[in-house]
Amino acid sequence: MATSKASKVKLDPARIPAHIAIIMDGNGRWAKRRFFPRVAGHKQGMQNVKTITKAASRLGVKVLTLYAFSTENWKRPGSEVNYLMRLPVDFFNDFMPDLIKENVKVEVMGELDDLPPQTRQASEKAMADTANNTGMILNFALNYGGRDELVHAAQKLAKQVQEGELSPDDIDDRHFANELMTGFLGDLADPDLLIRTS
């Protein structure tokens, strides 16, 4: 028999993934199925991010990575891209008090220099405002592309070799991992759970 109230689920704290990554996909399709404009799906997605962030923090997740805007997303219609670039600004403005209260530290990875100034500034401000927080890391991937990340890591290693700081024979997975955008996460860099919404 169904009840009107949700049952509380008991989770084993020892089994909570340390790093959860979410590929945020399907917001436009969600909106289309409901006969809403695509941007309504993105707005709802932002609300869901707030809920997920609080829940993950309270459950003891160490890192929550959100793949929010890929380098491929620039190919979308201009009006949609403009809206998507406004979302981080609104998110950080609206949600910053909660992030501070939850002791969440914000990080943003990707090609930030290519973002519109307002989006880049909001991202940089969020990182600065939460720099001393010691709780969960909320890691946004904005203007992020996996291949771009690999190319940049390879270029950094090549430069170290060229400058005599590193021998090609010494390059191993640890060196490579340190040059990735998630290198700052150390042992938490690799997600334990990857979710792709649809």
C-alpha positions as a printed NumPy array, in Angstrom:
array([[  0.   ,   0.   ,   0.   ],
       [  1.405,   3.403,  -0.989],
       [  1.665,   6.16 ,   1.56 ],
       [  1.596,   9.888,   0.989],
       [  4.833,  10.465,   2.879],
       [  8.205,   9.28 ,   1.681],
       [  9.865,   6.664,   3.84 ],
       [ 13.235,   7.494,   5.32 ],
       [ 15.972,   5.443,   3.751],
       [ 18.814,   4.317,   5.984],
       [ 22.158,   4.571,   4.249],
       [ 25.384,   3.029,   5.458],
       [ 27.809,   5.976,   5.835],
       [ 30.71 ,   3.673,   4.974],
       [ 29.18 ,   3.015,   1.552],
       [ 28.537,   6.629,   0.532],
       [ 30.64 ,   7.396,  -2.569],
       [ 33.409,   9.886,  -1.818],
       [ 33.154,  11.488,  -5.276],
       [ 29.919,  11.644,  -7.241],
       [ 29.928,  13.127, -10.742],
       [ 26.755,  14.07 , -12.595],
       [ 26.542,  14.772, -16.316],
       [ 23.635,  17.181, -16.421],
       [ 21.792,  16.146, -19.552],
       [ 18.166,  16.07 , -20.612],
       [ 16.872,  19.355, -19.195],
       [ 15.65 ,  20.456, -22.611],
       [ 13.951,  17.103, -23.244],
       [ 12.329,  17.27 , -19.796],
       [ 10.871,  20.669, -20.689],
       [  9.787,  19.58 , -24.175],
       [  7.838,  16.597, -22.797],
       [  5.92 ,  19.066, -20.628],
       [  5.416,  21.569, -23.472],
       [  7.677,  24.127, -21.749],
       [ 10.458,  26.095, -23.433],
       [ 13.899,  24.45 , -23.192],
       [ 15.135,  27.115, -20.788],
       [ 12.454,  26.05 , -18.287],
       [ 14.201,  22.688, -18.139],
       [ 17.52 ,  24.361, -17.395],
       [ 15.912,  26.461, -14.67 ],
       [ 14.425,  23.331, -13.085],
       [ 17.813,  21.66 , -13.373],
       [ 19.328,  24.513, -11.361],
       [ 16.756,  23.948,  -8.614],
       [ 17.607,  20.251,  -8.623],
       [ 21.302,  21.087,  -8.251],
       [ 20.515,  23.008,  -5.069],
       [ 18.646,  20.026,  -3.623],
       [ 21.331,  17.532,  -4.667],
       [ 24.14 ,  19.712,  -3.3  ],
       [ 22.56 ,  19.955,   0.145],
       [ 21.741,  16.244,   0.242],
       [ 25.213,  15.175,  -0.896],
       [ 26.874,  17.465,   1.631],
       [ 24.735,  16.172,   4.484],
       [ 25.342,  12.54 ,   3.483],
       [ 29.099,  13.006,   3.696],
       [ 30.008,  13.063,   0.011],
       [ 33.476,  14.617,  -0.298],
       [ 33.264,  15.843,  -3.915],
       [ 30.258,  16.513,  -6.133],
       [ 31.277,  17.247,  -9.726],
       [ 28.609,  18.676, -12.008],
       [ 29.291,  18.634, -15.734],
       [ 27.166,  21.689, -16.446],
       [ 28.36 ,  23.127, -19.781],
       [ 30.631,  21.359, -22.24 ],
       [ 32.71 ,  22.897, -24.991],
       [ 30.208,  21.289, -27.393],
       [ 27.324,  23.275, -25.887],
       [ 28.465,  26.429, -27.702],
       [ 26.803,  24.92 , -30.808],
       [ 23.337,  25.352, -29.27 ],
       [ 21.098,  28.267, -30.295],
       [ 22.464,  31.62 , -29.123],
       [ 19.49 ,  32.406, -26.909],
       [ 19.884,  29.084, -25.091],
       [ 23.641,  29.577, -24.65 ],
       [ 23.018,  33.066, -23.253],
       [ 20.543,  31.612, -20.763],
       [ 22.955,  28.832, -19.789],
       [ 25.697,  31.402, -19.22 ],
       [ 23.373,  33.369, -16.957],
       [ 22.507,  30.314, -14.822],
       [ 25.804,  30.146, -12.875],
       [ 25.465,  33.852, -12.057],
       [ 21.942,  33.349, -10.713],
       [ 22.88 ,  30.083,  -8.983],
       [ 25.794,  31.572,  -7.068],
       [ 23.883,  34.757,  -6.205],
       [ 20.865,  32.83 ,  -4.896],
       [ 22.592,  29.841,  -3.325],
       [ 25.74 ,  31.347,  -1.781],
       [ 24.252,  31.707,   1.736],
       [ 23.352,  27.998,   1.674],
       [ 26.798,  27.035,   0.392],
       [ 28.404,  28.989,   3.226],
       [ 26.005,  27.476,   5.784],
       [ 26.714,  23.953,   4.491],
       [ 30.493,  24.668,   4.539],
       [ 30.683,  23.757,   0.827],
       [ 33.766,  24.777,  -1.131],
       [ 33.159,  25.758,  -4.769],
       [ 35.624,  24.904,  -7.53 ],
       [ 35.111,  25.507, -11.237],
       [ 37.098,  23.678, -13.905],
       [ 37.155,  24.307, -17.625],
       [ 38.289,  27.039, -19.973],
       [ 37.08 ,  29.906, -17.787],
       [ 38.819,  32.582, -19.856],
       [ 36.438,  31.839, -22.731],
       [ 33.297,  32.365, -20.623],
       [ 31.377,  35.643, -20.766],
       [ 32.849,  38.097, -18.219],
       [ 29.797,  38.002, -15.942],
       [ 29.845,  34.186, -15.781],
       [ 33.591,  34.046, -15.203],
       [ 33.425,  36.722, -12.497],
       [ 30.553,  34.965, -10.689],
       [ 32.495,  31.689, -10.787],
       [ 35.686,  33.305,  -9.508],
       [ 33.773,  35.105,  -6.747],
       [ 32.096,  31.851,  -5.649],
       [ 35.489,  30.148,  -5.437],
       [ 36.947,  33.064,  -3.473],
       [ 33.946,  33.324,  -1.121],
       [ 34.131,  29.618,  -0.248],
       [ 37.917,  29.159,  -0.392],
       [ 38.179,  28.602,   3.366],
       [ 35.25 ,  26.186,   3.588],
       [ 36.32 ,  22.704,   4.617],
       [ 33.27 ,  20.615,   3.739],
       [ 32.219,  19.03 ,   0.478],
       [ 33.774,  20.33 ,  -2.732],
       [ 31.164,  21.359,  -5.307],
       [ 33.141,  21.138,  -8.536],
       [ 31.455,  22.678, -11.58 ],
       [ 32.684,  21.808, -15.069],
       [ 31.948,  24.904, -17.175],
       [ 33.196,  25.154, -20.752],
       [ 34.811,  21.789, -20.134],
       [ 35.754,  19.176, -22.705],
       [ 37.438,  15.877, -21.928],
       [ 39.639,  15.937, -25.021],
       [ 40.645,  19.536, -24.351],
       [ 41.624,  18.522, -20.829],
       [ 43.819,  15.692, -22.141],
       [ 45.468,  17.982, -24.707],
       [ 46.246,  20.61 , -22.05 ],
       [ 47.68 ,  17.962, -19.714],
       [ 49.891,  16.592, -22.504],
       [ 51.054,  20.114, -23.394],
       [ 51.99 ,  20.844, -19.764],
       [ 54.002,  17.623, -19.549],
       [ 55.683,  18.34 , -22.896],
       [ 56.683,  21.788, -21.644],
       [ 58.185,  20.26 , -18.492],
       [ 60.186,  17.856, -20.664],
       [ 61.254,  20.673, -22.997],
       [ 62.468,  22.764, -20.051],
       [ 64.395,  19.822, -18.592],
       [ 62.194,  19.534, -15.506],
       [ 61.   ,  16.044, -16.392],
       [ 62.338,  13.111, -18.373],
       [ 59.925,  11.503, -20.864],
       [ 60.712,   8.136, -19.252],
       [ 59.523,   9.448, -15.878],
       [ 56.038,  10.335, -17.096],
       [ 53.546,   7.985, -15.485],
       [ 49.862,   8.001, -14.606],
       [ 50.536,  10.044, -11.452],
       [ 52.277,  12.818, -13.41 ],
       [ 49.492,  12.804, -15.974],
       [ 46.742,  12.847, -13.319],
       [ 48.375,  15.825, -11.599],
       [ 48.109,  17.863, -14.807],
       [ 44.403,  17.157, -15.3  ],
       [ 41.875,  19.77 , -14.184],
       [ 40.92 ,  17.468, -11.303],
       [ 44.541,  17.16 , -10.168],
       [ 43.846,  19.427,  -7.184],
       [ 41.5  ,  16.737,  -5.812],
       [ 44.368,  14.302,  -5.263],
       [ 43.093,  10.839,  -4.312],
       [ 39.495,  12.025,  -4.798],
       [ 40.001,  13.006,  -8.463],
       [ 38.3  ,   9.937,  -9.939],
       [ 34.53 ,   9.689,  -9.413],
       [ 33.246,   6.665,  -7.521],
       [ 29.811,   7.114,  -9.062],
       [ 28.998,   8.728, -12.417],
       [ 25.388,   9.626, -13.167],
       [ 24.08 ,  10.889, -16.496],
       [ 20.648,  12.427, -16.212],
       [ 18.249,  12.152, -19.125]])
